[in-house]
Coordinates of C-alpha atoms in Angstrom, one line a residue:
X1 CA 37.4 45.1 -1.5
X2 CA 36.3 44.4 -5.2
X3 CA 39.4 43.2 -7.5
X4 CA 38.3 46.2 -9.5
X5 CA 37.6 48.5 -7.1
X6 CA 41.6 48.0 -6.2
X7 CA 42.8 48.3 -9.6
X8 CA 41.2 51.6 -10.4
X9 CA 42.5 53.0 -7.1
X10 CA 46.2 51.4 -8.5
X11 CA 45.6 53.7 -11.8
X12 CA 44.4 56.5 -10.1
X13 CA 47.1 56.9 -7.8
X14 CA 50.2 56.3 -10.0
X15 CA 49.1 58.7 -12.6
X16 CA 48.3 61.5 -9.4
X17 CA 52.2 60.5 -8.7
X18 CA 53.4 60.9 -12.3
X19 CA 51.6 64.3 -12.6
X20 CA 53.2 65.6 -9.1
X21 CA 56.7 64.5 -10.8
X22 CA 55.7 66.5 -14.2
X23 CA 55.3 69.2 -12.4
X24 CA 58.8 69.8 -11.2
X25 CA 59.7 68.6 -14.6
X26 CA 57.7 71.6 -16.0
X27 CA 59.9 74.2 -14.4
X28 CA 63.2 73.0 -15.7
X29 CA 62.3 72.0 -19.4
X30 CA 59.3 72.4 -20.9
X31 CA 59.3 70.2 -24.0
X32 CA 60.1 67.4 -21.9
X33 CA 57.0 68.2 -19.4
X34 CA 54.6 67.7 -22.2
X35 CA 56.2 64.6 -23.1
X36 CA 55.6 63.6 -19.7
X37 CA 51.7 65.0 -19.7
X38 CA 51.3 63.2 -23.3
X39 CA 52.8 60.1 -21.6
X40 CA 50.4 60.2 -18.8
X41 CA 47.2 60.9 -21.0
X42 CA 48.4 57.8 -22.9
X43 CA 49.1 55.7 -20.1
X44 CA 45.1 56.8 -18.4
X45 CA 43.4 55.7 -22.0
X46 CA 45.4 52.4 -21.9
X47 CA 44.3 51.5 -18.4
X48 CA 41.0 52.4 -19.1
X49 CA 41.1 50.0 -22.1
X50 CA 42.5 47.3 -20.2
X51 CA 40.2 48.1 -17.0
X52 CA 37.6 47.4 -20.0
X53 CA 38.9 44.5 -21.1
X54 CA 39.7 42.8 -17.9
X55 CA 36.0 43.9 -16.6
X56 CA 34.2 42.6 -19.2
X57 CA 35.3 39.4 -18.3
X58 CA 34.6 38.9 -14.8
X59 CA 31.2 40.5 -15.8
X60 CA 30.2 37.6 -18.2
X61 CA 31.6 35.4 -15.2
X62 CA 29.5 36.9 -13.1
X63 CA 26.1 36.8 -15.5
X64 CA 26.8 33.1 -15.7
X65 CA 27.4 32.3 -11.9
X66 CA 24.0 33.9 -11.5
X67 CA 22.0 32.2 -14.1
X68 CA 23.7 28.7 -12.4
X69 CA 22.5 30.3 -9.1
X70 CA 19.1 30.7 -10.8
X71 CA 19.5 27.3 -12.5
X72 CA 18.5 29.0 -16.0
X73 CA 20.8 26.6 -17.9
X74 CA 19.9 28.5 -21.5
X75 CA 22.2 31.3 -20.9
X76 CA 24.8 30.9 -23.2
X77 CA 27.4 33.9 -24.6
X78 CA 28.9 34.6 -27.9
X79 CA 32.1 34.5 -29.2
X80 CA 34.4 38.3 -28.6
X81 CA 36.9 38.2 -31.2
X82 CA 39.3 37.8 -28.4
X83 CA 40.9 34.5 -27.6
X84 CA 41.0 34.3 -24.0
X85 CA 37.6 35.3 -23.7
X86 CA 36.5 33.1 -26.1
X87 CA 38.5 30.1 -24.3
X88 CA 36.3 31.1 -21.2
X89 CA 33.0 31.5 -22.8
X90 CA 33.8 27.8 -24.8
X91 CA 34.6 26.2 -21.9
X92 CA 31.2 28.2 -19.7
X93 CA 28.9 27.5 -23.4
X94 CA 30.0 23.6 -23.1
X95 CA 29.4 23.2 -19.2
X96 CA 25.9 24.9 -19.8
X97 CA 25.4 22.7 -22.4
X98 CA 26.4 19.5 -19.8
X99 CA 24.3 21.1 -17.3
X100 CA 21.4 21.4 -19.3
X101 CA 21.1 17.7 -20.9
X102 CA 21.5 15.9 -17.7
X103 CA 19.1 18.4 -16.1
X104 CA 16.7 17.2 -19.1
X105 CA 17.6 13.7 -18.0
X106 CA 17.4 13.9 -14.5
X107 CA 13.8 16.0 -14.8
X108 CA 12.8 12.7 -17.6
X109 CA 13.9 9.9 -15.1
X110 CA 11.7 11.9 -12.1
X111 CA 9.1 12.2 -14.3
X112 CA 9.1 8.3 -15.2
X113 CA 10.0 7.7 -11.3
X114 CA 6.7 9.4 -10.2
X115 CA 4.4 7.5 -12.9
X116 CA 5.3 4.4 -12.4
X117 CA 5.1 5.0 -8.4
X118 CA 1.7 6.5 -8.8
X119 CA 0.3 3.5 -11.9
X120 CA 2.2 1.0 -9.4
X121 CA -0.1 -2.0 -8.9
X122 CA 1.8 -2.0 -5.5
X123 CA 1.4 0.3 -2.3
X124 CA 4.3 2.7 -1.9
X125 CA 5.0 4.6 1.0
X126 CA 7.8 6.5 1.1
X127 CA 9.4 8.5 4.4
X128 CA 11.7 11.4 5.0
X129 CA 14.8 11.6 6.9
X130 CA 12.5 11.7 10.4
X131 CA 10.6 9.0 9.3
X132 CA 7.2 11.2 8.4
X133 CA 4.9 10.3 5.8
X134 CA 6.0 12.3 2.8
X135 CA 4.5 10.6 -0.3
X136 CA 2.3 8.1 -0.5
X137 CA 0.7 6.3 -3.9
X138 CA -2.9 5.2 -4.9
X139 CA -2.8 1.5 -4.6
X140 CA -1.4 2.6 -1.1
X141 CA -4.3 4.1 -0.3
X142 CA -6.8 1.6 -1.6
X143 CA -5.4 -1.0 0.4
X144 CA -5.1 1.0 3.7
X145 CA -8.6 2.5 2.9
X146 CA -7.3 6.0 4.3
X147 CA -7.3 9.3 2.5
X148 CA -3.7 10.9 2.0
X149 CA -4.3 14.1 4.5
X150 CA -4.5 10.9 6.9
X151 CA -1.0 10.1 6.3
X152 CA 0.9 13.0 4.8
X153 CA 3.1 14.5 7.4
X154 CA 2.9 12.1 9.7
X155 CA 5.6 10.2 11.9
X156 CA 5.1 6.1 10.5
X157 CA 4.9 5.8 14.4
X158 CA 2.1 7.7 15.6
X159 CA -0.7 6.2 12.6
X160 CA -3.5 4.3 14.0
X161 CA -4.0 1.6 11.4
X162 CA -2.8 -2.5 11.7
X163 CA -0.8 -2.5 8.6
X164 CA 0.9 0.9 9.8
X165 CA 1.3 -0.9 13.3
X166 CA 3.1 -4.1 11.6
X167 CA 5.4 -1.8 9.4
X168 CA 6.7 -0.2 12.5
X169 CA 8.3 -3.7 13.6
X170 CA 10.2 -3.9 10.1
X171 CA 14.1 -2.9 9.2
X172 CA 15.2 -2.0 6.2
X173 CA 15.7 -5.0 4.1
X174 CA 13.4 -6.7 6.1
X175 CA 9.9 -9.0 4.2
X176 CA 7.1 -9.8 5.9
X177 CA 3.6 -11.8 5.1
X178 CA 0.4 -10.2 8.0
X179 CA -3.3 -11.7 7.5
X180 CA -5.0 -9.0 9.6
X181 CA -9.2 -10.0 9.5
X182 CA -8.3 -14.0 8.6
X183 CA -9.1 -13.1 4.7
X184 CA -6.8 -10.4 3.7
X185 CA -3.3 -11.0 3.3
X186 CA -0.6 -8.1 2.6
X187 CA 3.2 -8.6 2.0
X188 CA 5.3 -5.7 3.7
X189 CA 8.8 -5.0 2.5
X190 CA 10.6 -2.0 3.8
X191 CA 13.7 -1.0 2.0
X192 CA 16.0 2.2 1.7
X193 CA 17.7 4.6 -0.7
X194 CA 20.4 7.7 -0.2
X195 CA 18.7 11.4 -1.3
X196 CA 21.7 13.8 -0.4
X197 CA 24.2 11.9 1.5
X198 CA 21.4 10.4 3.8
X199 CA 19.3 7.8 4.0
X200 CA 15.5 7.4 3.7
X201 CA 13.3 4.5 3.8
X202 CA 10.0 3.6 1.8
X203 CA 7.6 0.5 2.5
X204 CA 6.0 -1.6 -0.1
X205 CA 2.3 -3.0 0.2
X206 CA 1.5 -5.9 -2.0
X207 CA -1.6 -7.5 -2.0
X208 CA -1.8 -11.3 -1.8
X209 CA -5.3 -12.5 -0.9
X210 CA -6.2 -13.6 -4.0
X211 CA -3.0 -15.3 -4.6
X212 CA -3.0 -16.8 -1.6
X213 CA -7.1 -18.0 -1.6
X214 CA -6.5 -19.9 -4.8
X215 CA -3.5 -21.5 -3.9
X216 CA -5.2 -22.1 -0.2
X217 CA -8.2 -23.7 -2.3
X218 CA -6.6 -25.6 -4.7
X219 CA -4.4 -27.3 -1.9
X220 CA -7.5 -28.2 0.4
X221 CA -9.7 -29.1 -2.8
X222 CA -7.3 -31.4 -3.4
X223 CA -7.4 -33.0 0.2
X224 CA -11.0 -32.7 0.4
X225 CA -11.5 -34.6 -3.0
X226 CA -9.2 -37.2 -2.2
X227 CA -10.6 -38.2 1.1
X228 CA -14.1 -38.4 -0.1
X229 CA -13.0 -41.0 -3.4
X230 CA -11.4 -43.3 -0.2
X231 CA -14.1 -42.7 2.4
X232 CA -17.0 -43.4 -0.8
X233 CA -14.9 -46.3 -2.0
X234 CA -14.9 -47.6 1.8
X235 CA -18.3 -46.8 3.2
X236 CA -20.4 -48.1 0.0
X237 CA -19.7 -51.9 -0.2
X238 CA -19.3 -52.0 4.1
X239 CA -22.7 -50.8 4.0
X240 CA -23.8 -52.6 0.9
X241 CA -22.1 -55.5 2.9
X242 CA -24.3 -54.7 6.1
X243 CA -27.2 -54.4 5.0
X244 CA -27.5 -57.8 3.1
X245 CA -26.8 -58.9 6.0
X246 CA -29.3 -57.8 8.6
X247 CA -32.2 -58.4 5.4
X248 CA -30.6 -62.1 5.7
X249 CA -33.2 -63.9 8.1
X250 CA -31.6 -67.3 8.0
X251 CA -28.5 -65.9 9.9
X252 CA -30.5 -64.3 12.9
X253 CA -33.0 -67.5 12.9
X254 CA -32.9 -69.2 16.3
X255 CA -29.9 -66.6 17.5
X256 CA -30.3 -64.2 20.1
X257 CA -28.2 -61.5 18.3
X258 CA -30.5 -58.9 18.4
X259 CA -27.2 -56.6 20.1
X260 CA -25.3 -57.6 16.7
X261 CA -27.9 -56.4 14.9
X262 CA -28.4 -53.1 16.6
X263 CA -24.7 -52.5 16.6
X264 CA -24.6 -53.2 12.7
X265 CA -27.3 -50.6 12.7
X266 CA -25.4 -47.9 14.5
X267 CA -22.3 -48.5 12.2
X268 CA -24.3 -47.7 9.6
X269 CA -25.5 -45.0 11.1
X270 CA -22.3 -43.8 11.7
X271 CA -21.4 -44.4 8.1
X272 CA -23.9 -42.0 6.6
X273 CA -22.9 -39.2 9.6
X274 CA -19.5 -39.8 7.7
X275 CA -21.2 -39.8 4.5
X276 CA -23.1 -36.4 5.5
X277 CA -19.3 -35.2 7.1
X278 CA -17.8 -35.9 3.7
X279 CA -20.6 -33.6 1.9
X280 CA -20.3 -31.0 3.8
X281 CA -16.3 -30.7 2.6
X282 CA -17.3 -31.6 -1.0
X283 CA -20.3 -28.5 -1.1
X284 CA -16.8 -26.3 -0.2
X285 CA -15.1 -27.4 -3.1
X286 CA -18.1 -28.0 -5.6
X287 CA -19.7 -24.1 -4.9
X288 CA -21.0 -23.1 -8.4
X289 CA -21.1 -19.7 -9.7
X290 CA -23.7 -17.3 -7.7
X291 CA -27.4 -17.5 -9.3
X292 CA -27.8 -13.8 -8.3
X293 CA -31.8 -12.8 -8.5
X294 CA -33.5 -9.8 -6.6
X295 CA -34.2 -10.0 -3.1
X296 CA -35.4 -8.2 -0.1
X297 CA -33.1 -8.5 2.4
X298 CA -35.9 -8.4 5.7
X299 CA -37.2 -11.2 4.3
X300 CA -33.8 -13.6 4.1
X301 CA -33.2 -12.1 7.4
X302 CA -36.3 -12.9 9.1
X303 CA -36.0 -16.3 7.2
X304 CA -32.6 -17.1 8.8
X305 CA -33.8 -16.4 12.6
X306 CA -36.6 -18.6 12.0
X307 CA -34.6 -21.1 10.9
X308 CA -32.6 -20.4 13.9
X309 CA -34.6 -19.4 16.5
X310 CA -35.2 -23.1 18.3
X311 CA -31.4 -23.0 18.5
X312 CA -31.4 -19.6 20.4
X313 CA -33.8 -20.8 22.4
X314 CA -31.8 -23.4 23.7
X315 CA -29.3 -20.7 25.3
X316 CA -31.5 -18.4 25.7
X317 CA -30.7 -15.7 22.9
X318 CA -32.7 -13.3 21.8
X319 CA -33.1 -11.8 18.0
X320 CA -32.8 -7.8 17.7
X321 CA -33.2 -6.3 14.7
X322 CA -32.5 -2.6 13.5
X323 CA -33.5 -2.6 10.0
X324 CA -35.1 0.1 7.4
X325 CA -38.4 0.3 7.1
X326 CA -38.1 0.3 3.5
X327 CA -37.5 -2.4 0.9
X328 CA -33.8 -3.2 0.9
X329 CA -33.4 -5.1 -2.6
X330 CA -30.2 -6.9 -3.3
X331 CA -29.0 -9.0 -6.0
X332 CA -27.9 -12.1 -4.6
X333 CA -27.9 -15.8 -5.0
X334 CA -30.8 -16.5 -2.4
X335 CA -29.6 -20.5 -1.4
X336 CA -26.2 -19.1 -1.0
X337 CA -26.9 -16.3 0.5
X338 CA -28.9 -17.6 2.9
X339 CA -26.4 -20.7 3.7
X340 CA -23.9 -18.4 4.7
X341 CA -25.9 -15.9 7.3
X342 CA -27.1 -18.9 8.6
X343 CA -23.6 -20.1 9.6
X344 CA -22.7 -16.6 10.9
X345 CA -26.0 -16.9 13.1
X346 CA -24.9 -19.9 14.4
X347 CA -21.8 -19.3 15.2
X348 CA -22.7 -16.1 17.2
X349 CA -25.2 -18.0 19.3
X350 CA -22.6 -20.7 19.9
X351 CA -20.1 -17.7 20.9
X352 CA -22.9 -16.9 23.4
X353 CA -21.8 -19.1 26.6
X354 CA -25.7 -18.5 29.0
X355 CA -27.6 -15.6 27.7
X356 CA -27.4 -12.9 25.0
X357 CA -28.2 -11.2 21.7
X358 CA -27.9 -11.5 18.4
X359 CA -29.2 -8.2 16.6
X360 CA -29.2 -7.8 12.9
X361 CA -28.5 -3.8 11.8
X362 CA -27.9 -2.4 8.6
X363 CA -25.8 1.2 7.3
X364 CA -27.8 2.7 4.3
X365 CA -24.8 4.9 3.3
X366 CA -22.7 1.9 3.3
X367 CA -24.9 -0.6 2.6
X368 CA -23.4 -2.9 5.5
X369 CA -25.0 -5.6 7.2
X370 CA -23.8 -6.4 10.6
X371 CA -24.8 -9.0 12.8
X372 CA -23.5 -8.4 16.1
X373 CA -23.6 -11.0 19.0
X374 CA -22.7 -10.7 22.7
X375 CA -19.9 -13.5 23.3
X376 CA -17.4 -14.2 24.0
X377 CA -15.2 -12.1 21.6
X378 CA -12.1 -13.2 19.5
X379 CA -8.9 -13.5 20.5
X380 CA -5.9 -12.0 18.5
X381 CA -4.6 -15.4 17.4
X382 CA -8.2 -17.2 16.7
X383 CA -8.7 -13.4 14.3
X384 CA -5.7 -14.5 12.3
X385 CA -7.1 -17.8 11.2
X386 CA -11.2 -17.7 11.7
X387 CA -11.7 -18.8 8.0
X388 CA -8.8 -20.6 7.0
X389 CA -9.7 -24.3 6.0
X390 CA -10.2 -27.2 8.9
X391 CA -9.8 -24.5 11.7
X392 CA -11.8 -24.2 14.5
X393 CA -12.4 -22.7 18.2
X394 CA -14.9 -25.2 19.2
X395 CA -14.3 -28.5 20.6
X396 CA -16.0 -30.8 17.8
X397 CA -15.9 -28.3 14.8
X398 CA -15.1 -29.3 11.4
X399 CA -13.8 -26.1 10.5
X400 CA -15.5 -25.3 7.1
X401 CA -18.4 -23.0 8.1
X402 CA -16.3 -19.9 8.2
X403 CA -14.4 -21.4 5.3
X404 CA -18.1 -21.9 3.0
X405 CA -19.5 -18.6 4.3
X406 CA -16.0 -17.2 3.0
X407 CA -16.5 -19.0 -0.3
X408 CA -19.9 -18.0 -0.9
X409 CA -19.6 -13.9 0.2
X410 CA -16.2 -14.1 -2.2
X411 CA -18.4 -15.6 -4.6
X412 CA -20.8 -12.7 -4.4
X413 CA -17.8 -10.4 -4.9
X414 CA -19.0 -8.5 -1.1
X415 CA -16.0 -7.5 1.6
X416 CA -16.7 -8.8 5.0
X417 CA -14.6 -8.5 8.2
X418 CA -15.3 -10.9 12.0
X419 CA -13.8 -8.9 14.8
X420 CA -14.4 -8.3 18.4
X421 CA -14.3 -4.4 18.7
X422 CA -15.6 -4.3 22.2
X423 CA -16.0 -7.0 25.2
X424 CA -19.1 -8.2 24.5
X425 CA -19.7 -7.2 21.1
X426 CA -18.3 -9.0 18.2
X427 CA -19.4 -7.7 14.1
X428 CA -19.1 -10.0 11.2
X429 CA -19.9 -6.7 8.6
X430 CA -20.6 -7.6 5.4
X431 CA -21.1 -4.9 2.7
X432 CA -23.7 -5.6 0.1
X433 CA -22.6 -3.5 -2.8

């Protein structure tokens, strides 16, 4: 029952009591029976005043509990004229007040939080309390190449992508560095806050392959450069050296040393292999800026597998191509350009262990090249490092073909990838622009 409701039932019934005891008042002495009624009428207009001003309280109490329910913080009252009242509505005007500026603040700091999350330069994902995919930003996007209605409402655990895979592995407060296609390098960080009493995590993406590239090139530059100023300093006056030697006739005169001489010759054979060797680092670290011109791409194409095509002889491969009628015309550096699909070729006919294919195919819509070959495949480990300097998966390789056809396509300012997405069919994809 309602506090008021309970004290107009109080009223009501003691003044039906009083008026029950007038009554037997009335028959003894009048005068004092309309004392008693005037008393009573009295009494009724002072409880009705007080029921007024005890009312109007709780009713301004009640106005204000509802705009806090409604979270309208501009509700604010004006002074009575009566001090207890206005004690109340002082203390309600203030809290409103309170209420209202760190609402301001709190509605500001959102405001900021959600700019700066969605101008980050870094990927932000942030999860619920069940670990679903509640917000994530635009650099987040760009680097996962996924729309957000691929994400959005989704456990972290049932995404299909690599990065989403490696985030899975993390704990909170755990950093780690992934190089998913052997270029691309991302930096995973997966950290927590409290919302409510619980806690909720969020990952951060950061990209560091060009970071990484530049530090990767300066390092082996550096190497590279170094070892050909010894091997040049060595190899010139040891051949200079040899060949004044074999063009000296008085010291083979009347000796039988033809074996000498021949073995002089193969060391300085050998020398300019090493010479050549030492080149072929040197044109990785001495790559100038891309002299892009318009080409057809049919025709740097058909040149490259007749380049190669005494090679893929030789294990039996076979050229396919699935290529546009049409006149596709790029802008590229031709040499360059050419240097690094031959490479590529290569590579897939030396993936290709008896007898295969090697088919050229190209996506209008995307403008992607693929060159697809029928090896042996990549493993999961060799993916990681396919074009990192000095690496290699054959025998006697240098390690700097991947590493110059990286160069050169970066140098183009064109995304590639190398994967094996089916046994027997490995795509280097390389999208034109």
């Amino acid at each position: 029952m309602k506090l008021r409701t309970k004290y107009v039932l109080f009223v009501v019934i003691l003044h039906l009591v009083t008026l029950v005891l007038t009554y037997f008042i009335f028959e003894e002495n009048k005068i004092w029976f309309i004392a008693s009624e005037a008393f009573v009428l009295i009494s009724i207009a002072v409880a009705v005043q007080l029921y007024r001003q005890l009312i109007n309280p709780l009713r301004l109490l009640m106005q204000g509990v509802e705009a806090i329910k409604d979270k309208d913080f501009n509700v604010k009252f004006l002074p009575t004229g009566k001090h207890e009242i206005d004690t109340l509505i002082d203390v309600y005007n203030q809290m409103m007040d309170e209420l209202r500026t760190e609402r301001t603040r709190q509605e500001q700091q959102h405001f900021f939080l959600e700019k700066l999350i969605f101008t980050s330069p870094t990927g932000i994902i942030i999860l619920d309390f069940d670990d679903r995919i509640q917000q994530v930003n635009p650099k987040a996007l760009q680097l996962l190449g996924v729309t957000e209605e691929y994400l959005n409402g989704y456990l972290v655990y049932d995404v299909a992508h690599p990065l989403i895979e490696q985030i899975r592995t993390l704990k909170s407060g755990d950093t780690t560095v992934v190089k998913l296609d052997g270029v691309s390098s991302y930096k995973l960080q997966k950290s927590h806050f409290v919302d409510r009493g619980f806690s909720r995590h969020f990952i951060m993406i950061e990209d560091l392959t060009a970071e990484i590239l530049a530090a990767e090139k300066k390092v082996y530059g550096k190497v590279i450069r170094m070892m050909a100023h010894e091997v040049n300093n060595t190899i010139g006056p040891v051949n200079s050296i040899m060949q004044s030697a074999m063009k000296t006739d008085q010291l083979w005169e009347g000796h039988g040393f033809d074996v000498l001489k021949d073995a002089l010759q193969v060391a300085m054979d050998r020398n300019q292999n090493l010479n050549l060797f030492m080149r072929n680092f040197a044109d990785l670290v001495k790559l100038p800026p891309a002299n892009k011109q318009p080409i057809v791409l049919q025709k740097l194409i058909a040149s490259v597998a007749k380049l190669m095509a005494i090679k893929g002889e030789e294990k039996n491969v076979s050229f396919e191509f699935n290529l546009p009628g049409d006149a596709i015309n790029i802008t590229a550096d031709e040499q360059q350009l050419e240097q690094a699909l031959l490479n590529i070729v290569k590579n897939a006919i030396e993936a290709i262990e008896v007898k295969g294919t090697v088919k050229f195919s190209f996506t209008p819509k995307e403008r992607k090249l693929t060159i697809t070959d029928t090896g042996k495949g990549i493993s999961a480990e060799q993916s990681a490092n396919l074009f990192s300097p000095f690496f290699s998966t054959k025998k006697d390789g240098q390690g700097i073909g991947l590493t110059l056809t990286r160069e050169i396509l970066l140098n183009h300012g064109y995304e590639f990838s190398l994967k094996t997405v089916a046994a027997g069919q490995t795509e280097f994809g390389i999208w034109l622009g």
